[in-house]
XYZ file of C-alpha atoms in Angstrom:
549
model
C 94.815 33.954 105.379
C 93.119 35.423 108.703
C 90.194 33.866 110.097
C 88.136 36.864 109.329
C 89.039 36.524 105.681
C 88.091 32.819 105.210
C 84.557 33.973 106.289
C 84.036 35.788 103.085
C 81.674 34.117 100.534
C 82.818 32.611 97.446
C 83.579 34.957 94.159
C 81.014 32.696 92.369
C 78.261 33.696 94.785
C 79.512 37.457 94.951
C 79.070 37.514 91.170
C 75.732 35.691 91.030
C 74.316 38.158 93.663
C 75.305 41.400 91.747
C 74.397 40.225 88.086
C 71.875 42.574 86.654
C 68.450 40.793 86.049
C 66.694 41.907 82.354
C 63.303 42.351 81.997
C 62.716 38.964 80.733
C 64.026 37.311 83.882
C 62.162 39.581 85.857
C 59.145 39.403 84.183
C 55.682 37.893 85.340
C 56.108 35.067 83.221
C 53.549 35.779 80.882
C 53.799 39.255 79.466
C 57.467 39.787 79.448
C 56.609 43.039 81.928
C 58.727 43.544 85.301
C 56.544 42.897 88.406
C 54.322 45.127 90.286
C 55.886 45.636 93.804
C 54.343 45.865 97.106
C 56.483 46.883 100.075
C 54.548 46.248 103.460
C 56.315 47.732 106.249
C 55.012 47.180 109.960
C 56.256 49.653 112.825
C 57.945 48.173 115.991
C 56.566 44.699 115.280
C 58.836 41.862 117.327
C 60.577 38.965 115.192
C 58.051 36.475 116.587
C 54.712 38.271 116.617
C 53.330 36.905 113.476
C 52.031 33.197 113.284
C 54.487 32.055 110.773
C 57.576 33.166 112.758
C 56.392 31.566 116.118
C 53.664 33.802 117.378
C 50.206 32.999 118.572
C 48.671 36.520 117.321
C 46.070 35.486 114.535
C 48.086 36.811 111.067
C 46.259 34.409 108.612
C 47.224 36.689 105.595
C 50.730 36.948 106.767
C 51.048 33.430 107.183
C 49.535 32.690 103.834
C 52.035 35.069 102.108
C 54.489 32.958 103.913
C 52.956 29.706 102.843
C 52.978 30.732 99.238
C 56.247 32.107 99.111
C 59.646 32.207 101.283
C 60.619 33.416 104.561
C 63.968 34.598 105.602
C 65.251 33.962 108.982
C 68.374 36.049 109.096
C 67.145 39.454 107.879
C 67.926 42.716 109.171
C 66.887 46.295 109.538
C 68.719 49.037 111.503
C 67.055 48.886 114.662
C 65.162 52.383 114.439
C 62.437 53.852 112.523
C 64.078 56.633 110.530
C 67.185 54.913 109.385
C 65.461 51.676 108.348
C 63.182 53.936 105.858
C 66.181 55.593 104.488
C 68.034 52.007 103.947
C 64.719 50.530 102.564
C 63.886 53.304 100.200
C 67.363 54.516 99.089
C 69.312 51.259 99.062
C 72.070 52.672 101.355
C 73.005 52.581 104.896
C 71.423 55.344 106.657
C 74.712 57.160 107.566
C 75.883 56.947 103.884
C 72.649 59.411 103.027
C 72.992 61.433 106.049
C 69.966 60.022 107.744
C 71.500 58.663 111.051
C 71.274 60.960 112.753
C 68.526 62.391 110.693
C 69.505 65.059 108.278
C 68.867 66.096 104.697
C 70.066 63.477 102.129
C 72.455 64.449 99.559
C 70.950 65.253 96.063
C 72.590 61.944 94.609
C 70.724 59.877 97.351
C 67.458 59.365 95.130
C 64.898 57.173 96.488
C 63.731 53.661 94.486
C 60.251 55.012 93.629
C 61.918 57.741 91.455
C 64.241 55.311 89.778
C 61.275 53.038 89.092
C 58.929 55.865 87.976
C 61.291 56.960 84.957
C 61.049 53.579 83.764
C 57.378 53.323 83.454
C 56.164 52.645 86.989
C 53.369 54.398 88.667
C 54.293 54.965 92.418
C 52.116 54.976 95.405
C 52.549 55.549 99.034
C 50.235 54.884 102.205
C 51.133 55.512 105.789
C 54.265 56.507 107.713
C 56.877 58.337 105.813
C 59.485 59.608 108.466
C 61.829 60.356 105.340
C 63.364 63.734 104.875
C 61.168 66.003 102.560
C 57.950 65.874 101.076
C 56.528 62.169 99.812
C 55.956 63.443 96.190
C 59.375 64.812 96.019
C 60.705 61.239 96.772
C 59.343 59.922 93.757
C 55.681 59.110 94.483
C 52.856 60.062 92.183
C 50.415 59.789 94.930
C 50.572 59.690 98.712
C 48.661 59.508 101.895
C 50.858 60.344 104.869
C 49.723 59.584 108.506
C 51.776 62.293 110.156
C 50.605 62.125 113.733
C 52.026 59.044 115.220
C 50.512 59.406 118.491
C 46.608 59.579 117.936
C 45.243 56.461 116.142
C 41.713 57.253 116.657
C 41.950 61.025 115.182
C 45.251 62.070 114.141
C 45.897 66.120 114.145
C 47.954 65.962 110.975
C 47.559 63.893 107.871
C 48.181 64.593 104.342
C 46.783 63.848 100.778
C 49.590 64.473 98.335
C 51.701 66.469 100.736
C 48.638 68.639 101.080
C 47.126 68.948 104.768
C 43.822 67.070 105.420
C 41.205 68.126 108.166
C 41.162 66.125 111.153
C 38.771 63.191 111.044
C 35.145 63.803 112.434
C 34.308 61.603 115.364
C 31.217 60.213 112.991
C 33.956 58.803 110.514
C 35.090 56.359 113.056
C 38.797 56.566 111.970
C 41.334 54.191 112.800
C 45.002 54.636 111.652
C 45.622 51.047 110.349
C 42.310 50.914 108.360
C 42.809 54.337 107.148
C 46.214 53.547 105.620
C 44.924 50.433 103.903
C 41.811 52.195 102.513
C 44.122 54.634 100.890
C 46.238 51.768 99.572
C 43.212 50.211 98.035
C 42.154 53.483 96.523
C 45.290 53.791 94.837
C 45.270 50.097 93.402
C 41.765 50.963 91.975
C 43.091 54.324 90.448
C 45.930 52.071 88.939
C 43.529 49.758 87.408
C 41.172 52.478 86.157
C 43.771 54.563 84.502
C 47.096 53.036 84.329
C 46.506 49.107 84.164
C 49.164 48.975 81.320
C 51.996 50.082 83.595
C 53.450 48.119 86.512
C 53.159 49.662 89.849
C 55.352 50.303 93.213
C 53.121 50.479 96.416
C 54.848 51.236 99.532
C 52.240 50.388 102.271
C 53.978 51.437 105.654
C 51.809 50.849 108.728
C 52.383 52.611 112.199
C 50.944 49.117 113.896
C 51.925 48.201 116.380
C 53.790 51.202 117.197
C 52.987 53.025 120.619
C 50.523 54.287 121.925
C 48.761 50.945 122.159
C 45.414 51.596 120.851
C 42.846 49.503 118.928
C 39.276 48.961 118.353
C 37.675 47.378 121.500
C 36.230 44.514 119.057
C 39.963 43.546 118.378
C 41.173 43.684 121.968
C 38.368 41.391 122.897
C 39.469 38.755 121.107
C 42.916 38.746 123.102
C 41.791 39.762 126.602
C 43.162 37.000 129.153
C 45.248 35.484 126.504
C 48.344 36.847 128.129
C 47.403 36.124 131.621
C 50.241 33.405 131.739
C 52.962 36.218 131.192
C 55.715 36.947 129.078
C 58.153 34.186 130.365
C 55.630 31.503 129.226
C 54.665 33.226 125.989
C 58.551 33.232 125.138
C 58.802 29.483 125.764
C 55.934 28.718 123.676
C 57.112 30.919 120.809
C 60.446 29.186 121.110
C 59.066 25.824 120.949
C 56.949 26.905 117.906
C 59.994 28.443 116.050
C 61.956 25.148 116.585
C 58.950 23.369 115.174
C 58.801 25.558 112.110
C 62.386 25.515 111.144
C 62.606 29.140 111.958
C 65.513 28.997 114.687
C 67.134 26.018 116.346
C 69.279 27.631 118.928
C 68.733 28.590 122.913
C 66.677 31.519 124.229
C 68.152 34.760 125.119
C 68.394 35.627 128.759
C 65.929 38.269 129.788
C 67.608 41.458 130.641
C 65.933 43.290 133.523
C 68.709 46.169 133.423
C 68.460 47.423 130.131
C 65.873 49.917 129.075
C 66.182 53.094 126.915
C 67.897 55.982 128.513
C 64.825 58.105 127.294
C 62.045 56.080 129.361
C 60.309 57.347 132.219
C 61.711 56.531 135.614
C 59.816 53.687 137.384
C 58.375 56.074 140.071
C 56.890 58.339 137.288
C 55.475 55.417 135.311
C 53.533 54.505 138.475
C 52.324 57.885 139.243
C 51.200 58.740 135.639
C 49.990 55.344 134.591
C 49.036 53.551 137.594
C 50.580 50.977 139.854
C 50.086 47.881 137.266
C 52.957 49.430 135.039
C 56.297 47.758 135.249
C 59.418 49.560 134.225
C 61.724 46.465 133.468
C 61.695 42.868 132.282
C 61.310 41.214 135.676
C 60.476 37.840 135.843
C 56.693 37.354 135.505
C 56.490 35.683 138.941
C 58.002 38.625 140.754
C 54.978 40.877 139.580
C 51.954 41.591 141.667
C 48.530 40.277 140.661
C 47.743 43.817 139.945
C 50.782 44.236 137.819
C 49.992 40.819 136.069
C 46.555 41.669 135.093
C 47.703 45.351 133.716
C 50.573 43.548 131.696
C 48.228 41.197 130.271
C 45.702 43.800 129.277
C 48.524 45.787 127.487
C 49.717 42.625 125.427
C 46.112 42.096 124.448
C 46.361 45.401 122.946
C 49.477 45.035 121.071
C 48.209 41.554 119.738
C 44.960 43.315 118.362
C 46.907 46.153 116.578
C 49.019 43.416 114.766
C 45.617 41.485 114.366
C 44.151 44.505 112.533
C 47.111 45.053 110.525
C 46.969 41.396 109.180
C 43.279 41.852 108.309
C 43.999 45.083 106.399
C 46.830 43.476 104.730
C 44.251 40.660 103.696
C 42.031 43.147 102.280
C 44.832 44.618 100.163
C 46.020 41.101 98.984
C 42.525 40.210 98.030
C 42.068 43.305 95.855
C 45.270 42.354 94.041
C 43.834 38.655 93.544
C 40.711 40.143 92.254
C 42.208 42.410 89.992
C 44.281 39.555 88.622
C 47.495 41.207 89.734
C 48.438 38.855 92.610
C 50.637 36.442 90.801
C 52.548 39.073 88.979
C 53.039 41.198 92.071
C 56.316 40.855 94.372
C 55.299 41.259 97.761
C 57.851 41.934 100.763
C 56.577 42.154 104.366
C 59.191 43.183 107.163
C 59.283 45.507 110.302
C 61.309 48.540 110.644
C 63.033 47.267 113.787
C 62.492 45.040 116.877
C 59.689 45.492 119.482
C 60.058 48.348 121.800
C 61.132 48.661 125.224
C 60.140 52.312 125.247
C 57.881 53.810 127.940
C 57.122 57.380 127.537
C 54.059 59.588 127.165
C 53.258 61.804 124.229
C 50.313 62.984 122.524
C 47.374 64.173 124.482
C 49.058 62.512 127.624
C 47.552 59.416 129.422
C 43.798 59.516 131.074
C 44.241 56.898 133.967
C 40.407 56.602 133.811
C 40.167 55.628 130.290
C 39.990 52.074 129.045
C 43.384 50.717 128.159
C 43.727 50.887 124.285
C 41.266 53.600 123.956
C 41.750 57.087 122.432
C 42.417 58.851 125.833
C 45.028 56.247 126.924
C 48.573 56.351 126.042
C 50.214 53.101 126.827
C 53.467 51.523 125.693
C 54.286 47.692 125.204
C 57.568 47.875 127.500
C 60.488 45.750 128.117
C 58.813 42.490 129.710
C 56.650 42.044 126.477
C 59.234 43.437 124.117
C 61.630 40.405 125.120
C 58.790 37.993 124.566
C 58.050 39.567 121.139
C 61.521 39.568 119.953
C 61.884 35.904 121.209
C 64.649 34.249 120.832
C 66.623 37.367 120.710
C 68.296 39.716 123.076
C 67.340 43.439 123.843
C 64.842 45.606 121.892
C 64.474 48.228 119.391
C 67.429 50.875 119.067
C 70.045 48.368 120.092
C 72.120 46.547 117.738
C 71.856 43.102 119.297
C 69.578 40.789 117.710
C 66.442 41.773 119.449
C 66.936 45.098 117.761
C 67.958 44.304 114.425
C 66.200 41.086 113.299
C 63.127 41.298 111.167
C 60.753 38.849 109.436
C 61.194 39.103 105.863
C 58.488 37.145 103.571
C 58.849 37.415 99.651
C 55.841 36.264 97.975
C 55.567 36.485 94.185
C 53.685 33.374 92.410
C 54.927 34.154 88.893
C 58.535 34.443 89.783
C 59.310 32.122 92.835
C 58.632 28.511 92.267
C 58.974 27.460 96.094
C 56.391 27.489 98.211
C 56.458 27.614 102.077
C 60.130 27.417 102.253
C 62.937 29.104 104.496
C 65.937 30.999 103.761
C 68.778 31.238 106.239
C 70.960 33.301 104.359
C 71.640 36.878 106.048
C 70.460 39.914 104.161
C 69.782 43.410 105.057
C 67.121 46.344 104.095
C 70.060 47.515 101.875
C 69.292 44.444 99.648
C 65.685 45.607 98.791
C 66.613 48.268 96.587
C 68.908 46.115 94.317
C 66.646 43.491 94.361
C 63.592 45.685 93.003
C 65.890 47.394 90.337
C 66.983 43.700 89.305
C 63.668 42.511 88.559
C 62.613 45.755 86.976
C 65.575 45.506 84.902
C 66.945 48.865 85.868
C 70.628 49.682 86.691
C 71.540 51.828 89.591
C 72.645 55.157 88.096
C 76.303 56.461 88.602
C 75.242 59.663 89.054
C 72.265 61.888 90.042
C 71.687 65.397 89.928
C 75.034 66.125 88.558
C 76.777 64.357 91.554
C 78.482 60.826 91.639
C 77.059 58.106 93.647
C 78.689 55.559 95.594
C 78.038 51.688 94.568
C 75.073 50.372 96.516
C 76.444 48.360 99.487
C 73.423 46.023 99.143
C 73.200 42.713 96.967
C 70.263 41.333 95.026
C 68.162 38.872 96.922
C 66.901 37.190 93.587
C 69.395 34.136 93.887
C 67.715 33.199 97.131
C 64.326 33.099 95.360
C 65.454 29.872 94.117
C 67.681 28.216 96.516
C 68.966 28.809 100.002
C 72.587 30.102 99.246
C 74.868 32.645 100.588
C 74.321 36.247 99.485
C 77.996 37.459 98.520
C 79.031 40.396 100.617
C 81.964 41.551 102.650
C 80.000 42.615 105.880
C 76.770 44.061 107.268
C 77.270 47.138 109.224
C 75.159 48.811 112.072
C 75.081 51.958 113.904
C 72.530 53.688 115.938
C 72.506 56.201 118.949
C 75.706 54.999 120.159
C 75.298 51.261 119.766
C 77.216 49.639 117.062
C 77.849 46.185 115.364
C 79.262 44.476 112.353
C 78.572 40.867 111.084
C 81.003 39.129 108.692
C 79.987 35.605 107.697
C 78.782 34.065 111.113
C 80.857 36.322 113.270
C 79.332 39.416 114.952
C 80.969 42.190 117.129
C 78.449 44.384 118.834
C 78.308 46.991 121.516
C 75.730 48.294 123.728
C 76.110 52.442 123.992
C 78.986 55.052 123.534
C 82.192 53.695 124.721
C 80.992 50.032 125.559
C 83.396 47.555 124.730
C 82.895 45.135 121.725
C 81.162 41.705 122.320
C 81.856 38.904 120.003
C 79.469 36.091 119.100
C 79.434 33.209 116.886
C 76.238 33.337 115.340
C 76.130 29.979 113.926
C 76.089 28.525 117.212
C 74.780 31.334 119.362
C 72.473 33.683 117.534
C 70.918 34.427 121.000
C 74.029 36.379 121.869
C 74.639 34.411 125.400
C 78.224 33.647 125.319
C 80.770 36.603 124.866
C 84.016 35.540 123.009
C 85.713 38.715 123.014
C 87.875 37.809 125.709
C 88.938 34.578 124.003
C 89.586 35.857 120.627
C 90.925 39.507 120.866
C 92.632 39.147 117.504
C 89.251 38.509 115.916
C 87.613 41.267 117.620
C 90.548 43.798 116.671
C 90.034 42.796 112.943
C 86.362 43.117 112.959
C 86.460 46.213 114.648
C 89.155 47.696 112.269
C 86.441 46.865 109.291
C 83.729 48.485 111.308
C 85.717 51.557 111.985
C 86.760 52.044 108.287
C 83.307 51.764 107.094
C 82.159 54.077 109.728
C 84.435 56.734 108.589
C 83.674 56.070 104.851
C 79.743 56.151 105.045
C 80.092 59.331 107.341
C 82.047 61.053 104.590
C 79.648 59.911 101.724
C 76.665 61.157 103.908
C 78.335 64.629 103.847
C 79.452 64.494 100.410
C 77.314 66.527 97.789
C 74.835 69.337 98.175
C 71.961 68.951 100.553
C 68.536 67.613 98.780
C 66.579 69.873 100.794
C 66.059 71.044 104.372
C 64.960 68.136 106.835
C 61.375 67.816 107.102
C 59.370 69.292 109.795
C 59.010 67.041 112.725
C 62.045 65.259 112.753
C 63.072 63.713 115.984
C 65.210 65.271 118.371
C 68.421 63.654 119.669
C 67.177 60.821 122.138
C 63.461 60.970 120.980
C 61.487 58.283 119.155
C 59.212 57.619 116.565
């Protein structure tokens, strides 16, 4: 038996993880009805930004969900916006449904709201979409879509039930995070008024804290000066807190001043268009000039304000569930679509150097220095398949169905596990076909067994691929490569989740075995993604190759 095969979980765990859950098992404990489901997704939020994952940002509402539920420490997204959303909503790797690179899903690649709606659920969406096709065609009954990602204080494009809305007027004092929450609250009120007898699925997809860094001045003021000590000190503080919380017990990854997204503006252009305080690489804080330190501190204050405001809006939604008596019977999942971003580009209306940082006329990005801190303790950033790009917090809160409070789960999981979990609790079997076309088996596993104890979730491997980056995790072993043609690196994540010591040269046979698994999965997933008729043409505004959302 090879070393890689010895890492496979036992058959009993595999069977437990894949057993269907009936309505009774997934019921709210009183009515025999499957739970309501609220999926909350942050955009470009770092692994350690929330207080309950080691951060200093005030996130009392997210922290309360963790205290009343469970936290996963080894959960994964895909490292980028649109493939993560494809995996989260379809239950498949993005490559299996032709969404990375972004294209039209096959007809069989139905999304989870469509499966739930046909069993009695009402389905609602508010916020970012970034999936091919109109929102309502994805199985939602109601939708508010914020299409414009670059103008938090006044989008040029947003839609209600797929129909264009006029741009907000200045007197409306529009702010994207608040508007997304307001529409979610509206859907909950509508549900209570007209469909209270039915369970609901609400997908609350914030754009915060994705660039541009924009936040209300009063929110920014709460953090002004807080980050004067710099990203190296903040990383150390977050690591210490993570160890105290039991989130992570390993070492801190090395800050990498070389690695930035290939589409970033060059440093001289950044200085010319943003100003002399901008920094293009994750240098040591002590290497920065006083002007750079002041400017970088101000940027992180805006990022923190965006996370803070998102937390407050989450609190309003949770409070509405509490007042309606639905909080205990609602399964709440909170995660981020990828790690914090090292991107530094300028879009939208450009950047006005005379504007106050964080205001509507500014366009700033977090950048690699603070992204490294936000992703503490891990290595690299959004779009990479190293841990800093693909690790996400996952909080699961469901008082009627989870007895444990404030506990931690170290079992690895992935966005592909969300759909099997929801279907299991709803008592719904994943269909073998859709639209007259056969569907591949779902690659994910239900997380329901982990609701009661921290046990392995049986699976063969976890697969990653994006923009030339690639990785595979099997048990505690991970191979990963940064960029097309780059050699495989090998890490033992049980000892080195910070990916500091590459073992590839010491264990070439293990690298060869894991890379063979990755290659077979890659070929099969690409084949599946082009099997069957396209569902529809890709949505307008799909990102061009190398672009970002």
